[in-house]
mmCIF file of C-alpha atoms in Angstrom:
data_model
loop_
_atom_site.group_PDB
_atom_site.id
_atom_site.type_symbol
_atom_site.label_atom_id
_atom_site.label_comp_id
_atom_site.label_asym_id
_atom_site.label_seq_id
_atom_site.Cartn_x
_atom_site.Cartn_y
_atom_site.Cartn_z
ATOM 1 C CA MET A 285 55.205 -68.049 -44.990
ATOM 2 C CA GLY A 286 54.209 -65.441 -47.527
ATOM 3 C CA ALA A 287 50.538 -65.921 -46.654
ATOM 4 C CA ALA A 288 51.267 -65.725 -42.943
ATOM 5 C CA ALA A 289 53.264 -62.570 -43.401
ATOM 6 C CA LEU A 290 50.413 -61.069 -45.414
ATOM 7 C CA ALA A 291 47.889 -62.011 -42.739
ATOM 8 C CA SER A 292 50.097 -60.532 -40.034
ATOM 9 C CA ALA A 293 50.496 -57.369 -41.992
ATOM 10 C CA THR A 294 46.735 -57.202 -42.467
ATOM 11 C CA LEU A 295 46.009 -57.717 -38.763
ATOM 12 C CA LEU A 296 48.561 -55.152 -37.743
ATOM 13 C CA SER A 297 47.121 -52.673 -40.175
ATOM 14 C CA HIS A 298 43.586 -52.583 -38.564
ATOM 15 C CA PRO A 299 44.540 -50.625 -35.408
ATOM 16 C CA ALA A 300 46.250 -48.072 -37.601
ATOM 17 C CA PHE A 301 43.008 -47.451 -39.460
ATOM 18 C CA ALA A 302 41.154 -47.192 -36.149
ATOM 19 C CA ASP A 303 43.701 -44.704 -34.896
ATOM 20 C CA ASP A 304 43.299 -42.746 -38.101
ATOM 21 C CA ASP A 305 39.484 -42.684 -37.679
ATOM 22 C CA ASP A 306 39.339 -41.619 -33.991
ATOM 23 C CA PRO A 307 40.921 -38.168 -34.196
ATOM 24 C CA PRO A 308 38.420 -36.855 -36.784
ATOM 25 C CA ALA A 309 35.530 -38.091 -34.594
ATOM 26 C CA ILE A 310 36.921 -36.381 -31.481
ATOM 27 C CA GLU A 311 37.636 -33.214 -33.397
ATOM 28 C CA GLU A 312 34.121 -33.219 -34.807
ATOM 29 C CA GLN A 313 32.712 -33.559 -31.295
ATOM 30 C CA ARG A 314 34.864 -30.680 -30.120
ATOM 31 C CA ASP A 315 33.710 -28.563 -33.047
ATOM 32 C CA ARG A 316 30.080 -29.298 -32.200
ATOM 33 C CA ALA A 317 30.659 -28.338 -28.568
ATOM 34 C CA ASP A 318 32.421 -25.123 -29.568
ATOM 35 C CA SER A 319 29.661 -24.333 -32.048
ATOM 36 C CA ALA A 320 26.976 -24.930 -29.398
ATOM 37 C CA ALA A 321 28.807 -22.714 -26.930
ATOM 38 C CA GLU A 322 29.249 -19.963 -29.505
ATOM 39 C CA ARG A 323 25.603 -20.188 -30.532
ATOM 40 C CA ALA A 324 24.540 -20.027 -26.872
ATOM 41 C CA ARG A 325 26.643 -16.895 -26.349
ATOM 42 C CA GLU A 326 25.228 -15.241 -29.458
ATOM 43 C CA VAL A 327 21.653 -15.989 -28.461
ATOM 44 C CA ARG A 328 22.376 -14.813 -24.935
ATOM 45 C CA GLU A 329 23.586 -11.463 -26.268
ATOM 46 C CA GLN A 330 20.560 -11.091 -28.543
ATOM 47 C CA VAL A 331 18.150 -12.090 -25.781
ATOM 48 C CA ASP A 332 19.785 -9.692 -23.332
ATOM 49 C CA HIS A 333 19.396 -6.923 -25.911
ATOM 50 C CA LEU A 334 15.709 -7.748 -26.327
ATOM 51 C CA TYR A 335 15.252 -7.836 -22.563
ATOM 52 C CA HIS A 336 16.900 -4.428 -22.365
ATOM 53 C CA GLU A 337 14.458 -3.079 -24.944
ATOM 54 C CA ALA A 338 11.630 -4.693 -22.983
ATOM 55 C CA GLY A 339 12.956 -2.964 -19.870
ATOM 56 C CA VAL A 340 12.813 0.417 -21.621
ATOM 57 C CA ALA A 341 9.272 -0.311 -22.772
ATOM 58 C CA THR A 342 8.366 -1.430 -19.250
ATOM 59 C CA GLN A 343 9.445 1.916 -17.809
ATOM 60 C CA ARG A 344 7.388 3.691 -20.460
ATOM 61 C CA TYR A 345 4.463 1.446 -19.577
ATOM 62 C CA ASN A 346 4.894 2.263 -15.880
ATOM 63 C CA ALA A 347 4.913 5.990 -16.659
ATOM 64 C CA ALA A 348 1.857 5.630 -18.900
ATOM 65 C CA GLN A 349 0.065 3.674 -16.174
ATOM 66 C CA GLU A 350 0.730 6.492 -13.717
ATOM 67 C CA ASP A 351 -0.653 8.989 -16.245
ATOM 68 C CA VAL A 352 -3.758 6.870 -16.775
ATOM 69 C CA ASP A 353 -4.341 6.570 -13.035
ATOM 70 C CA ALA A 354 -3.961 10.316 -12.563
ATOM 71 C CA GLN A 355 -6.203 11.085 -15.537
ATOM 72 C CA GLN A 356 -8.818 8.616 -14.298
ATOM 73 C CA ALA A 357 -8.927 10.515 -11.009
ATOM 74 C CA GLN A 358 -9.451 13.764 -12.932
ATOM 75 C CA VAL A 359 -12.213 12.166 -14.984
ATOM 76 C CA ASP A 360 -13.979 10.933 -11.870
ATOM 77 C CA GLU A 361 -13.718 14.384 -10.325
ATOM 78 C CA ALA A 362 -14.999 16.055 -13.496
ATOM 79 C CA LEU A 363 -17.939 13.648 -13.815
ATOM 80 C CA ASN A 364 -18.868 14.183 -10.181
ATOM 81 C CA ALA A 365 -18.703 17.957 -10.661
ATOM 82 C CA ALA A 366 -20.856 17.747 -13.783
ATOM 83 C CA ALA A 367 -23.418 15.594 -11.986
ATOM 84 C CA ALA A 368 -23.520 17.999 -9.042
ATOM 85 C CA ALA A 369 -23.947 20.984 -11.389
ATOM 86 C CA THR A 370 -26.771 19.214 -13.226
ATOM 87 C CA GLU A 371 -28.479 18.505 -9.909
ATOM 88 C CA GLN A 372 -28.224 22.194 -9.005
ATOM 89 C CA VAL A 373 -29.781 23.134 -12.366
ATOM 90 C CA ASN A 374 -32.691 20.776 -11.682
ATOM 91 C CA GLU A 375 -33.200 22.285 -8.238
ATOM 92 C CA ALA A 376 -33.196 25.825 -9.695
ATOM 93 C CA ARG A 377 -35.681 24.747 -12.376
ATOM 94 C CA GLN A 378 -38.020 23.332 -9.734
ATOM 95 C CA THR A 379 -37.774 26.574 -7.731
ATOM 96 C CA LEU A 380 -38.726 28.630 -10.809
ATOM 97 C CA GLY A 381 -41.688 26.380 -11.520
ATOM 98 C CA ALA A 382 -42.958 26.623 -7.961
ATOM 99 C CA MET A 383 -42.684 30.415 -8.005
ATOM 100 C CA ALA A 384 -44.501 30.690 -11.321
ATOM 101 C CA ALA A 385 -47.351 28.561 -9.997
ATOM 102 C CA ALA A 386 -47.571 30.635 -6.806
ATOM 103 C CA GLN A 387 -47.728 33.884 -8.798
ATOM 104 C CA TYR A 388 -50.454 32.494 -10.984
ATOM 105 C CA ARG A 389 -52.526 31.460 -7.984
ATOM 106 C CA ALA A 390 -52.048 34.814 -6.172
ATOM 107 C CA GLY A 391 -52.301 37.062 -9.247
ATOM 108 C CA THR A 392 -55.114 39.443 -10.270
ATOM 109 C CA GLY A 393 -55.398 38.367 -13.851
ATOM 110 C CA GLY A 394 -53.265 41.222 -15.116
ATOM 111 C CA LEU A 395 -55.684 44.107 -14.033
ATOM 112 C CA PRO A 396 -54.211 47.556 -13.455
ATOM 113 C CA ASP A 397 -53.628 48.348 -9.822
ATOM 114 C CA ALA A 398 -56.420 51.014 -9.680
ATOM 115 C CA ALA A 399 -59.056 48.660 -11.122
ATOM 116 C CA ALA A 400 -57.940 45.886 -8.885
ATOM 117 C CA LEU A 401 -58.281 48.184 -5.874
ATOM 118 C CA LEU A 402 -61.850 49.216 -6.870
ATOM 119 C CA LEU A 403 -62.915 45.605 -7.414
ATOM 120 C CA ALA A 404 -61.278 44.277 -4.289
ATOM 121 C CA ASP A 405 -63.673 43.210 -1.521
ATOM 122 C CA ASP A 406 -61.067 44.082 1.067
ATOM 123 C CA PRO A 407 -58.652 46.938 0.156
ATOM 124 C CA LYS A 408 -56.278 45.825 2.883
ATOM 125 C CA SER A 409 -56.041 42.355 1.335
ATOM 126 C CA PHE A 410 -55.299 43.997 -2.031
ATOM 127 C CA PHE A 411 -52.306 45.854 -0.623
ATOM 128 C CA ASP A 412 -51.122 42.673 1.110
ATOM 129 C CA THR A 413 -51.443 40.762 -2.147
ATOM 130 C CA GLY A 414 -49.610 43.451 -4.079
ATOM 131 C CA TYR A 415 -46.753 43.428 -1.641
ATOM 132 C CA THR A 416 -46.587 39.632 -1.915
ATOM 133 C CA LEU A 417 -46.573 39.746 -5.702
ATOM 134 C CA ASN A 418 -43.805 42.351 -5.800
ATOM 135 C CA ARG A 419 -41.733 40.317 -3.356
ATOM 136 C CA LEU A 420 -42.433 37.137 -5.283
ATOM 137 C CA THR A 421 -41.343 38.804 -8.499
ATOM 138 C CA GLY A 422 -38.028 39.819 -6.920
ATOM 139 C CA LEU A 423 -37.419 36.287 -5.640
ATOM 140 C CA GLN A 424 -38.386 34.875 -9.011
ATOM 141 C CA GLN A 425 -35.874 37.109 -10.788
ATOM 142 C CA HIS A 426 -33.201 35.943 -8.361
ATOM 143 C CA ALA A 427 -34.219 32.347 -8.984
ATOM 144 C CA LEU A 428 -34.045 32.927 -12.725
ATOM 145 C CA ASP A 429 -30.564 34.436 -12.428
ATOM 146 C CA THR A 430 -29.499 31.455 -10.285
ATOM 147 C CA PHE A 431 -30.924 29.008 -12.811
ATOM 148 C CA THR A 432 -29.093 30.729 -15.691
ATOM 149 C CA ALA A 433 -25.770 30.781 -13.827
ATOM 150 C CA ARG A 434 -26.092 27.149 -12.779
ATOM 151 C CA GLU A 435 -27.020 26.052 -16.286
ATOM 152 C CA ARG A 436 -23.943 27.812 -17.670
ATOM 153 C CA ALA A 437 -21.768 26.222 -14.960
ATOM 154 C CA ALA A 438 -23.238 22.809 -15.736
ATOM 155 C CA GLU A 439 -22.378 23.213 -19.411
ATOM 156 C CA GLU A 440 -18.792 24.135 -18.496
ATOM 157 C CA GLU A 441 -18.473 21.160 -16.159
ATOM 158 C CA GLN A 442 -19.842 18.856 -18.844
ATOM 159 C CA GLU A 443 -17.342 20.195 -21.372
ATOM 160 C CA ALA A 444 -14.502 19.683 -18.886
ATOM 161 C CA ALA A 445 -15.663 16.114 -18.240
ATOM 162 C CA THR A 446 -15.839 15.422 -21.984
ATOM 163 C CA GLU A 447 -12.304 16.752 -22.508
ATOM 164 C CA ALA A 448 -11.011 14.717 -19.551
ATOM 165 C CA LEU A 449 -12.590 11.567 -20.961
ATOM 166 C CA ALA A 450 -11.036 12.178 -24.378
ATOM 167 C CA GLU A 451 -7.608 12.649 -22.797
ATOM 168 C CA LEU A 452 -8.105 9.486 -20.754
ATOM 169 C CA GLU A 453 -8.836 7.529 -23.937
ATOM 170 C CA GLU A 454 -5.643 8.857 -25.525
ATOM 171 C CA ARG A 455 -3.568 7.865 -22.515
ATOM 172 C CA GLU A 456 -5.173 4.437 -22.374
ATOM 173 C CA THR A 457 -4.288 3.960 -26.035
ATOM 174 C CA GLU A 458 -0.681 4.903 -25.271
ATOM 175 C CA LEU A 459 -0.729 2.485 -22.339
ATOM 176 C CA GLN A 460 -1.863 -0.343 -24.617
ATOM 177 C CA ASN A 461 0.856 0.563 -27.128
ATOM 178 C CA GLN A 462 3.512 0.328 -24.418
ATOM 179 C CA ARG A 463 2.068 -2.966 -23.198
ATOM 180 C CA GLN A 464 2.261 -4.326 -26.738
ATOM 181 C CA ALA A 465 5.861 -3.109 -27.109
ATOM 182 C CA VAL A 466 6.867 -5.056 -23.999
ATOM 183 C CA GLN A 467 5.041 -8.173 -25.131
ATOM 184 C CA ASP A 468 6.581 -7.986 -28.611
ATOM 185 C CA ARG A 469 10.128 -7.864 -27.230
ATOM 186 C CA LEU A 470 9.446 -10.724 -24.848
ATOM 187 C CA ALA A 471 7.944 -12.790 -27.652
ATOM 188 C CA GLU A 472 11.058 -12.228 -29.781
ATOM 189 C CA ALA A 473 13.267 -13.312 -26.892
ATOM 190 C CA ARG A 474 11.227 -16.476 -26.321
ATOM 191 C CA ALA A 475 11.351 -17.279 -30.047
ATOM 192 C CA LEU A 476 15.149 -16.994 -30.019
ATOM 193 C CA LEU A 477 15.445 -19.269 -27.012
ATOM 194 C CA ASP A 478 13.131 -21.808 -28.634
ATOM 195 C CA GLN A 479 15.523 -22.052 -31.599
ATOM 196 C CA LEU A 480 18.293 -23.553 -29.462
ATOM 197 C CA ASP A 481 18.742 -27.305 -29.622
ATOM 198 C CA GLU A 482 19.334 -29.384 -26.489
ATOM 199 C CA GLU A 483 23.112 -29.022 -26.589
ATOM 200 C CA GLU A 484 22.903 -25.254 -27.075
ATOM 201 C CA GLN A 485 20.337 -24.959 -24.277
ATOM 202 C CA ALA A 486 22.676 -26.895 -22.012
ATOM 203 C CA GLU A 487 25.514 -24.503 -22.856
ATOM 204 C CA LEU A 488 23.279 -21.513 -22.118
ATOM 205 C CA ALA A 489 22.183 -23.021 -18.820
ATOM 206 C CA GLU A 490 25.807 -23.687 -17.877
ATOM 207 C CA LEU A 491 26.751 -20.104 -18.735
ATOM 208 C CA GLU A 492 23.982 -18.758 -16.535
ATOM 209 C CA ARG A 493 24.874 -21.208 -13.759
ATOM 210 C CA LEU A 494 28.470 -20.016 -13.687
ATOM 211 C CA GLU A 495 27.342 -16.395 -13.584
ATOM 212 C CA GLU A 496 24.944 -17.135 -10.735
ATOM 213 C CA GLU A 497 27.658 -18.939 -8.782
ATOM 214 C CA GLU A 498 29.952 -15.953 -9.178
ATOM 215 C CA ALA A 499 27.163 -13.608 -8.106
ATOM 216 C CA ALA A 500 26.379 -15.789 -5.083
ATOM 217 C CA ARG A 501 30.030 -15.854 -4.058
ATOM 218 C CA ALA A 502 30.328 -12.090 -4.370
ATOM 219 C CA ALA A 503 27.016 -11.644 -2.542
ATOM 220 C CA GLU A 504 28.256 -13.752 0.344
ATOM 221 C CA GLU A 505 31.386 -11.648 0.537
ATOM 222 C CA ALA A 506 29.206 -8.526 0.487
ATOM 223 C CA ARG A 507 27.050 -9.942 3.280
ATOM 224 C CA GLN A 508 30.103 -10.722 5.393
ATOM 225 C CA GLU A 509 31.482 -7.241 4.752
ATOM 226 C CA ARG A 510 28.150 -5.731 5.728
ATOM 227 C CA GLU A 511 28.054 -7.769 8.938
ATOM 228 C CA ARG A 512 31.602 -6.701 9.727
ATOM 229 C CA ARG A 513 30.663 -3.076 9.143
ATOM 230 C CA GLU A 514 27.547 -3.439 11.294
ATOM 231 C CA GLN A 515 29.614 -5.010 14.062
ATOM 232 C CA GLU A 516 32.067 -2.127 13.906
ATOM 233 C CA GLU A 517 29.133 0.284 14.055
ATOM 234 C CA ARG A 518 27.733 -1.490 17.107
ATOM 235 C CA GLU A 519 31.101 -1.379 18.795
ATOM 236 C CA ARG A 520 31.467 2.297 17.947
ATOM 237 C CA ALA A 521 27.989 3.023 19.274
ATOM 238 C CA ALA A 522 28.753 1.075 22.459
ATOM 239 C CA ALA A 523 31.960 3.026 22.938
ATOM 240 C CA GLU A 524 30.132 6.303 22.407
ATOM 241 C CA GLU A 525 27.433 5.244 24.851
ATOM 242 C CA ALA A 526 30.060 4.354 27.435
ATOM 243 C CA ALA A 527 31.700 7.726 26.913
ATOM 244 C CA ARG A 528 28.360 9.471 27.326
ATOM 245 C CA GLU A 529 27.627 7.562 30.510
ATOM 246 C CA ALA A 530 31.035 8.483 31.897
ATOM 247 C CA GLU A 531 30.502 12.114 31.000
ATOM 248 C CA GLN A 532 27.055 12.060 32.552
ATOM 249 C CA ALA A 533 28.478 10.615 35.734
ATOM 250 C CA GLU A 534 30.868 13.553 35.917
ATOM 251 C CA GLN A 535 28.252 16.140 35.005
ATOM 252 C CA GLU A 536 24.961 14.930 36.392
ATOM 253 C CA GLN A 537 23.199 18.144 35.473
ATOM 254 C CA GLN A 538 24.007 17.760 31.780
ATOM 255 C CA PRO A 539 20.922 16.556 29.856
ATOM 256 C CA GLU A 540 21.245 13.308 28.007
ATOM 257 C CA ALA A 541 21.756 13.707 24.285
ATOM 258 C CA PRO A 542 19.015 12.127 22.182
ATOM 259 C CA PRO A 543 20.053 8.900 20.463
ATOM 260 C CA GLU A 544 20.917 9.159 16.811
ATOM 261 C CA SER A 545 18.333 7.668 14.507
ATOM 262 C CA GLY A 546 17.275 7.805 10.922
ATOM 263 C CA ASP A 547 20.796 8.175 9.533
ATOM 264 C CA TYR A 548 21.450 6.896 6.045
ATOM 265 C CA ALA A 549 23.140 3.638 7.077
ATOM 266 C CA THR A 550 20.136 2.691 9.220
ATOM 267 C CA LEU A 551 17.666 3.490 6.459
ATOM 268 C CA ALA A 552 19.818 1.676 3.880
ATOM 269 C CA ASP A 553 20.038 -1.441 6.059
ATOM 270 C CA THR A 554 16.242 -1.484 6.299
ATOM 271 C CA ALA A 555 15.865 -1.127 2.528
ATOM 272 C CA ILE A 556 18.426 -3.876 1.893
ATOM 273 C CA ALA A 557 16.801 -6.168 4.446
ATOM 274 C CA PHE A 558 13.498 -5.756 2.619
ATOM 275 C CA ALA A 559 15.110 -6.530 -0.748
ATOM 276 C CA GLU A 560 16.824 -9.610 0.711
ATOM 277 C CA GLY A 561 13.420 -10.799 1.893
ATOM 278 C CA GLU A 562 12.191 -10.643 -1.710
ATOM 279 C CA LEU A 563 15.059 -12.741 -3.143
ATOM 280 C CA GLY A 564 13.774 -15.498 -5.396
ATOM 281 C CA LYS A 565 10.508 -13.777 -6.290
ATOM 282 C CA PRO A 566 9.875 -13.521 -10.035
ATOM 283 C CA TYR A 567 10.416 -10.521 -12.259
ATOM 284 C CA VAL A 568 7.126 -9.409 -13.811
ATOM 285 C CA TRP A 569 7.106 -6.229 -15.866
ATOM 286 C CA GLY A 570 4.870 -3.533 -14.415
ATOM 287 C CA ALA A 571 4.680 -5.296 -11.018
ATOM 288 C CA THR A 572 5.203 -3.527 -7.689
ATOM 289 C CA GLY A 573 4.817 -6.457 -5.265
ATOM 290 C CA PRO A 574 4.247 -8.141 -3.044
ATOM 291 C CA ASN A 575 4.532 -11.377 -5.048
ATOM 292 C CA SER A 576 6.540 -10.071 -8.005
ATOM 293 C CA TYR A 577 8.366 -6.924 -9.119
ATOM 294 C CA ASP A 578 10.020 -5.187 -12.005
ATOM 295 C CA CYS A 579 13.318 -3.400 -11.373
ATOM 296 C CA SER A 580 11.989 0.005 -10.301
ATOM 297 C CA GLY A 581 9.054 -1.553 -8.480
ATOM 298 C CA LEU A 582 11.514 -3.422 -6.234
ATOM 299 C CA THR A 583 13.660 -0.380 -5.426
ATOM 300 C CA GLN A 584 10.563 1.702 -4.709
ATOM 301 C CA ALA A 585 9.186 -0.964 -2.351
ATOM 302 C CA ALA A 586 12.551 -1.411 -0.611
ATOM 303 C CA TRP A 587 12.966 2.270 0.181
ATOM 304 C CA ARG A 588 9.294 2.580 1.117
ATOM 305 C CA ALA A 589 9.952 -0.096 3.754
ATOM 306 C CA ALA A 590 12.621 2.265 5.132
ATOM 307 C CA GLY A 591 10.075 5.078 5.301
ATOM 308 C CA VAL A 592 11.349 6.917 2.218
ATOM 309 C CA GLU A 593 8.943 7.391 -0.685
ATOM 310 C CA ILE A 594 10.615 7.452 -4.099
ATOM 311 C CA PRO A 595 9.025 7.675 -7.567
ATOM 312 C CA ARG A 596 7.828 4.667 -9.531
ATOM 313 C CA VAL A 597 9.857 4.987 -12.753
ATOM 314 C CA THR A 598 13.637 4.802 -13.219
ATOM 315 C CA TRP A 599 13.636 8.083 -15.143
ATOM 316 C CA ASP A 600 12.186 9.797 -12.067
ATOM 317 C CA GLN A 601 14.140 7.805 -9.479
ATOM 318 C CA VAL A 602 17.430 8.941 -11.015
ATOM 319 C CA ASN A 603 16.529 12.586 -10.326
ATOM 320 C CA ILE A 604 15.907 12.296 -6.574
ATOM 321 C CA GLY A 605 18.368 12.544 -3.699
ATOM 322 C CA THR A 606 22.054 13.067 -4.353
ATOM 323 C CA THR A 607 24.077 11.806 -7.324
ATOM 324 C CA ILE A 608 27.064 9.804 -6.073
ATOM 325 C CA PRO A 609 30.348 9.137 -7.951
ATOM 326 C CA ARG A 610 30.948 5.471 -8.653
ATOM 327 C CA ASP A 611 33.963 5.300 -6.357
ATOM 328 C CA GLN A 612 31.883 6.630 -3.431
ATOM 329 C CA ILE A 613 28.767 4.454 -3.587
ATOM 330 C CA GLN A 614 27.480 2.916 -0.367
ATOM 331 C CA PRO A 615 24.990 0.138 0.413
ATOM 332 C CA GLY A 616 21.458 1.352 -0.187
ATOM 333 C CA ASP A 617 22.339 3.585 -3.144
ATOM 334 C CA LEU A 618 20.318 3.187 -6.327
ATOM 335 C CA ILE A 619 22.461 2.067 -9.273
ATOM 336 C CA PHE A 620 21.215 2.945 -12.773
ATOM 337 C CA PHE A 621 22.261 1.317 -16.050
ATOM 338 C CA TYR A 622 22.268 2.025 -19.797
ATOM 339 C CA ASP A 623 22.282 5.416 -21.463
ATOM 340 C CA ASP A 624 18.470 5.401 -21.457
ATOM 341 C CA ILE A 625 18.365 4.724 -17.673
ATOM 342 C CA SER A 626 16.092 1.727 -18.213
ATOM 343 C CA HIS A 627 17.286 -0.433 -15.313
ATOM 344 C CA VAL A 628 17.967 0.071 -11.606
ATOM 345 C CA GLY A 629 19.280 -2.029 -8.744
ATOM 346 C CA LEU A 630 19.857 -1.622 -5.001
ATOM 347 C CA TYR A 631 23.559 -1.581 -4.110
ATOM 348 C CA VAL A 632 24.516 -3.876 -1.191
ATOM 349 C CA GLY A 633 28.298 -3.470 -1.169
ATOM 350 C CA ASP A 634 31.391 -5.189 -2.590
ATOM 351 C CA GLY A 635 30.351 -4.476 -6.170
ATOM 352 C CA GLN A 636 27.036 -6.307 -5.761
ATOM 353 C CA MET A 637 23.405 -5.282 -6.002
ATOM 354 C CA ILE A 638 20.005 -6.848 -5.515
ATOM 355 C CA HIS A 639 17.739 -6.332 -8.510
ATOM 356 C CA ALA A 640 14.874 -7.756 -10.522
ATOM 357 C CA PRO A 641 16.788 -8.565 -13.707
ATOM 358 C CA LYS A 642 14.446 -9.539 -16.537
ATOM 359 C CA PRO A 643 11.429 -11.656 -17.518
ATOM 360 C CA GLY A 644 11.902 -15.324 -16.713
ATOM 361 C CA ASP A 645 14.366 -14.484 -13.958
ATOM 362 C CA VAL A 646 14.037 -13.865 -10.232
ATOM 363 C CA ILE A 647 15.176 -11.202 -7.796
ATOM 364 C CA LYS A 648 18.803 -11.955 -6.993
ATOM 365 C CA TYR A 649 22.282 -10.671 -6.277
ATOM 366 C CA GLU A 650 24.377 -9.669 -9.258
ATOM 367 C CA SER A 651 27.506 -7.698 -10.037
ATOM 368 C CA ILE A 652 27.026 -4.047 -10.944
ATOM 369 C CA ASP A 653 29.561 -4.641 -13.732
ATOM 370 C CA ASN A 654 27.178 -6.872 -15.685
ATOM 371 C CA MET A 655 25.454 -3.918 -17.369
ATOM 372 C CA PRO A 656 26.593 -0.556 -18.749
ATOM 373 C CA TRP A 657 26.887 1.901 -15.855
ATOM 374 C CA HIS A 658 24.934 5.142 -15.923
ATOM 375 C CA SER A 659 24.898 6.701 -12.447
ATOM 376 C CA ALA A 660 24.202 6.228 -8.746
ATOM 377 C CA VAL A 661 21.796 8.119 -6.511
ATOM 378 C CA ARG A 662 21.490 8.266 -2.723
ATOM 379 C CA PRO A 663 17.741 8.670 -2.086
ATOM 380 C CA ALA A 664 17.807 9.656 1.602
#
């Protein structure tokens, strides 16, 4: 009986040990999950910061690229001018040579006029020759003056071309520096992401998935709101048209008012429709379409589709049109972020925008609250 009691006590004791072991294992798993989630959030913040710095460098690169393009045009113009001036110098030199040869052939060997007259077989031919020589000398002096002026102009054009080339080299160096700055930030971001293990990568992917779902939901609400607003606008326009027709019926002599066109809502709808057509295309820094864009390249292309030309760089885009308070923004407005104005999106309504977010991402809807607000501008 004692042995049986001992065996029973032993058997009964095993589940207790199992129960004691399970909670630490579950808690450890929870700790790992929490640690992975925390690590994913930390890396996400660091990567977003690096992408922001890459965005700043991208705008500087875009501005430098515009400077290089403009300077290249000046260099081409200067080189063409220098070549044309050199050609004019060569033509003037040939004219001088031809005149010198003609004078030599028609000359009298340097004899005084009286002796030349006495030795001439035909006095009349002497006077004709003298007149020709005097005239030739006047033309030659003019040709010499032309040659001198053209040679001086050619030297000036060559100096201008040399200076333009030197400035182009400086701007190309700056362009390469900005390119390297972008690439360095992107490389740092990729290195951070590569440090995540599978569990941390899964947490990061889940975080991004939830954000995208929220953005998609808000975007759908914005689309529905936009459709509702467009329907109200159509109904208003139909009512106005009916009123005009009724008024015209009463006053047949009254000329028909021209239809309204080109108002901001119409232009904004066109710009937004263009941006919606680019959804899903990749962000590529420095790109302006049609297969990829950076943030300011997308907004420039969208408003260009509406017939409104805006600058290339965020720092210039923010200075066009009319600055709009945050509580008065409308679809189509440009929304700028960060104190350094390094990012821009196209507002579509209901707190949502379409933008090209960052390297590795695609053009998509996103909340305007996801980044630090700077300002809003109405470009048309």
